[in-house]
PDB file of C-alpha atoms in Angstrom:
ATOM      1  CA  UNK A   1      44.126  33.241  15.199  1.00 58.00           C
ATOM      2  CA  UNK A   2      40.660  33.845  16.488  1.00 71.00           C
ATOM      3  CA  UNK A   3      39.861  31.782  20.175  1.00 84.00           C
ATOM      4  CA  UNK A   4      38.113  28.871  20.347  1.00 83.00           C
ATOM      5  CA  UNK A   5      34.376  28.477  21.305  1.00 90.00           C
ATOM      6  CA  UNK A   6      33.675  26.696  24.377  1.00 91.00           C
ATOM      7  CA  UNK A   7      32.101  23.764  22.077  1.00 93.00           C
ATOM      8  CA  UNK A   8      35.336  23.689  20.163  1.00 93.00           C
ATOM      9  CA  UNK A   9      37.298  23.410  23.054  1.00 94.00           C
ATOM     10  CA  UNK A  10      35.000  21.038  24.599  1.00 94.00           C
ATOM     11  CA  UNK A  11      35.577  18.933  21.247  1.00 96.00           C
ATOM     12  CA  UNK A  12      39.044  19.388  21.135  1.00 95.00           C
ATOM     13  CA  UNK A  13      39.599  18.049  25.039  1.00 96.00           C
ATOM     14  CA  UNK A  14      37.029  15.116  23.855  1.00 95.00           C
ATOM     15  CA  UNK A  15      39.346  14.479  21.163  1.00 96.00           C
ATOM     16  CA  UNK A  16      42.783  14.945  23.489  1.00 95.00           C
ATOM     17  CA  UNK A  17      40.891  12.068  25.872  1.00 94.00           C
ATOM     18  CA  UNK A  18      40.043   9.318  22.886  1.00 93.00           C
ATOM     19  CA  UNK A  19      43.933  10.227  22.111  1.00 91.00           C
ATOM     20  CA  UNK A  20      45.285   9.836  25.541  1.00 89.00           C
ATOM     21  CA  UNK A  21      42.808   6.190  25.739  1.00 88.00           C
ATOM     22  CA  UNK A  22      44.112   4.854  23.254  1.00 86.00           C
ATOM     23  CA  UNK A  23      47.769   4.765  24.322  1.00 82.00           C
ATOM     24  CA  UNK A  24      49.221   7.981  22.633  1.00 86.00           C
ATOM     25  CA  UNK A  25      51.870   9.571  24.701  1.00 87.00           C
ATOM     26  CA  UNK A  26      51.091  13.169  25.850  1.00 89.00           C
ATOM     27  CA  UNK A  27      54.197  14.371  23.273  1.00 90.00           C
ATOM     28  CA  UNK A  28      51.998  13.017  20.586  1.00 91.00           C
ATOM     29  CA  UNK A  29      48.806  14.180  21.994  1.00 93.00           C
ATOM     30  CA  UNK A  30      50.649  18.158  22.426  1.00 94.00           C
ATOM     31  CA  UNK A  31      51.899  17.849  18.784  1.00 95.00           C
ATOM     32  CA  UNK A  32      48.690  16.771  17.355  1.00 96.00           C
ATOM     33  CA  UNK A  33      47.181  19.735  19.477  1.00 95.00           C
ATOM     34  CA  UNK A  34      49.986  22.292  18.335  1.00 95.00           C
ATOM     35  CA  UNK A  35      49.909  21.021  14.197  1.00 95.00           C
ATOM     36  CA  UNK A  36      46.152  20.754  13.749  1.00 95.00           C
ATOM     37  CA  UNK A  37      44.466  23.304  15.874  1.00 95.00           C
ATOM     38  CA  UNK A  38      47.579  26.156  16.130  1.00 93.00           C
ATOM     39  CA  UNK A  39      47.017  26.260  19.961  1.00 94.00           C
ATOM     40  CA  UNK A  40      50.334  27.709  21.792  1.00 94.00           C
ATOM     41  CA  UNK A  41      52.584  24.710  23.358  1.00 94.00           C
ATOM     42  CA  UNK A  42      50.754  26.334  27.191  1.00 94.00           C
ATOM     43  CA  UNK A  43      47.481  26.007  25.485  1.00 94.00           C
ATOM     44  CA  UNK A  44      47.995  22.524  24.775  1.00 94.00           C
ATOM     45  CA  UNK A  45      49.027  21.677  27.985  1.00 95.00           C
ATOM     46  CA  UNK A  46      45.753  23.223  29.934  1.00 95.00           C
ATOM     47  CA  UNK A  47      43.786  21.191  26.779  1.00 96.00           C
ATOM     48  CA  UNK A  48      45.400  18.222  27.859  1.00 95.00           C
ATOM     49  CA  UNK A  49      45.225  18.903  31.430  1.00 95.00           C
ATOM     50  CA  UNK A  50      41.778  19.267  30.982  1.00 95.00           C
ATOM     51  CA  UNK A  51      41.327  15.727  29.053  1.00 95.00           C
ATOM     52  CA  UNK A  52      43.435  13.653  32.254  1.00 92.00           C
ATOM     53  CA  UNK A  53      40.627  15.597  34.779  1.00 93.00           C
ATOM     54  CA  UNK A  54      37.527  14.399  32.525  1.00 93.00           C
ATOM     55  CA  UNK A  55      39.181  10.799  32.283  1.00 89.00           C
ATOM     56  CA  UNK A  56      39.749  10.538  35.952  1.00 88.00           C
ATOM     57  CA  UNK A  57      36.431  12.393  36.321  1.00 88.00           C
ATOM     58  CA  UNK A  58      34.519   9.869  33.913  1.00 85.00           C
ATOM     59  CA  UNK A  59      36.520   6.810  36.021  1.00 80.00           C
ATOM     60  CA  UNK A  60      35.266   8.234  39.422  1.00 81.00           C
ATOM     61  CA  UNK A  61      31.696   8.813  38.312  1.00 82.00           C
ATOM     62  CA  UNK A  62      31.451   4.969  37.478  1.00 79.00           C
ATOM     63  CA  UNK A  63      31.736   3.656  41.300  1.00 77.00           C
ATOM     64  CA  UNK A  64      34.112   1.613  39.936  1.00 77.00           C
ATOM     65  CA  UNK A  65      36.243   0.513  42.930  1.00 81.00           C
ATOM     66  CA  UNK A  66      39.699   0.516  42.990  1.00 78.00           C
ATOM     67  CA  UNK A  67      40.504  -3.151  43.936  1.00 82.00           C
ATOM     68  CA  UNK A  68      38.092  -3.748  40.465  1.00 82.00           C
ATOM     69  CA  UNK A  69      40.277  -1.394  38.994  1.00 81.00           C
ATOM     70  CA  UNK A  70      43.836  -3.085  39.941  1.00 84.00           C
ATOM     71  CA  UNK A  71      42.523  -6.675  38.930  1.00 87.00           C
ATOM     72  CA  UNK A  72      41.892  -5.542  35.660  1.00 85.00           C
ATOM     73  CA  UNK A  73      45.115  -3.722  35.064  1.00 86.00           C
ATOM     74  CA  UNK A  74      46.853  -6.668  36.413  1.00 88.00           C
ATOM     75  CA  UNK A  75      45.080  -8.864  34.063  1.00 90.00           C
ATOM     76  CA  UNK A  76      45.594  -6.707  31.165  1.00 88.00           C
ATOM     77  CA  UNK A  77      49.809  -7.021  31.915  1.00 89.00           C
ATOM     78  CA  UNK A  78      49.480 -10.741  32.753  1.00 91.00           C
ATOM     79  CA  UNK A  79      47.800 -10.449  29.065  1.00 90.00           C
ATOM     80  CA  UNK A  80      50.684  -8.274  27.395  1.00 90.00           C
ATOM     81  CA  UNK A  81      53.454 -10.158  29.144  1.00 91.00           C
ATOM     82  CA  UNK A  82      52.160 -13.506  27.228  1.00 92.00           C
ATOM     83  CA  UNK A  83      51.912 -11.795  24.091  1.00 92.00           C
ATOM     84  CA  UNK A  84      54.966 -10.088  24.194  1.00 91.00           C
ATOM     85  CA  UNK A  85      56.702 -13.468  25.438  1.00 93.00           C
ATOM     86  CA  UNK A  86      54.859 -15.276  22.066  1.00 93.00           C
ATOM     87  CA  UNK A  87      56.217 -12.363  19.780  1.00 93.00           C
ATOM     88  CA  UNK A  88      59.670 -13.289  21.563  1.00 93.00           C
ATOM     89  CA  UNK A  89      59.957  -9.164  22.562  1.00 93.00           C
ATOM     90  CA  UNK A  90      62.042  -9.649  25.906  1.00 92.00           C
ATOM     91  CA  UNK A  91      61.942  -5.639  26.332  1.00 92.00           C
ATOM     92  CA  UNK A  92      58.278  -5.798  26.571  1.00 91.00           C
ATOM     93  CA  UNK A  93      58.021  -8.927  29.157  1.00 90.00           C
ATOM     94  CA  UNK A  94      60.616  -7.086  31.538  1.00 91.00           C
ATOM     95  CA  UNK A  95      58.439  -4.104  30.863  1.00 90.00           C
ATOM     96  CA  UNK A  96      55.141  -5.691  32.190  1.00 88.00           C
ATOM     97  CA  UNK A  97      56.920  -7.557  35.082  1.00 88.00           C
ATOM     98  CA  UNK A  98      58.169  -4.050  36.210  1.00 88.00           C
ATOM     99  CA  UNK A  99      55.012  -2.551  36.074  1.00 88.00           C
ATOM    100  CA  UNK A 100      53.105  -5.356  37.648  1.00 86.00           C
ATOM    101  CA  UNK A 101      56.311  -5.396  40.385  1.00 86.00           C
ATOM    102  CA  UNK A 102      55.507  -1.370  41.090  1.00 83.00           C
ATOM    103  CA  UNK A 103      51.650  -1.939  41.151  1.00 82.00           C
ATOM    104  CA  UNK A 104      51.687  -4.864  43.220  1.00 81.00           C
ATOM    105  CA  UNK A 105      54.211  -5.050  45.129  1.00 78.00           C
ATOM    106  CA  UNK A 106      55.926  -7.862  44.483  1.00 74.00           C
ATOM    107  CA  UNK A 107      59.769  -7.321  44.377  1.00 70.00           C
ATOM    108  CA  UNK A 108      62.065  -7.772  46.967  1.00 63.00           C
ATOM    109  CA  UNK A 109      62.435  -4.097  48.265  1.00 59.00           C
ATOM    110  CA  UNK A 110      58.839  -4.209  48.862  1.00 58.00           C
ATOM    111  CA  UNK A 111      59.220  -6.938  51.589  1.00 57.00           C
ATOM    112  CA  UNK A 112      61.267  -4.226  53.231  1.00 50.00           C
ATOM    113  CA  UNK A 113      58.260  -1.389  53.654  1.00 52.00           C
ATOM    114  CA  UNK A 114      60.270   0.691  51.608  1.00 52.00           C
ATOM    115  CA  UNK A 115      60.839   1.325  47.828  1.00 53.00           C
ATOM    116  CA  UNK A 116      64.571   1.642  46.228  1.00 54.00           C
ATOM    117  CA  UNK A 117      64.467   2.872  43.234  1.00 55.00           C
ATOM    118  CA  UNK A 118      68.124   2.184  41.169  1.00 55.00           C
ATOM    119  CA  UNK A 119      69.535   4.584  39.213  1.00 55.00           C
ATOM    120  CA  UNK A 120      72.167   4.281  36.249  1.00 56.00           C
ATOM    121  CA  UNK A 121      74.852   5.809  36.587  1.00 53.00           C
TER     122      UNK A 121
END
């Protein structure tokens, strides 16, 4: 297969990041990479690489500030948490409380100045 022009792979990683923003996991991302543009499984990794640096690139470049930054993405859980609560999804509230727990701060091992993390056994 002949290589990829730099405006095809500048495309491609544009395409990778609109992917990655709108929730897709990076399997789905690397599949979508491997089935429509027969890159190599590596290749799609460095294309995807490539799309995480221009997002946090593109989020640096803003001046957003990361206090901003947290009280929107604590927002957007409060958000999810009430809708998944409405839809009666348990998995999802526990979910959002978890996250917001880990971004935040709020659980009890955090009163501690330390975080346990449990694992099943």
């Amino acid at each position: 297969m002949a290589r990829a022009t730099a405006q095809q792979t500048a495309d491609r990683i544009d395409h990778l990041q609109g992917m990655i923003l709108e929730g897709e996991p990076n399997t789905s991302c690397l599949t979508f990479a491997r089935q429509t543009w027969g890159v190599s499984r590596s290749q799609g990794y460095r294309l995807l690489k490539k799309a995480w640096v221009q997002i946090h690139d593109d989020v640096e470049e803003t001046g957003i500030e990361r206090s901003e930054m947290l009280a929107w993405a604590v927002q957007s859980l409060m958000a999810a948490a009430g809708q998944a609560k409405a839809q009666r999804n348990p998995g999802a509230v526990v979910a959002c409380i978890r996250q917001l727990d880990w971004m935040c701060g709020l659980g009890i091992n955090s009163t501690s100045g330390h975080r346990v993390h449990r694992t099943r056994m």
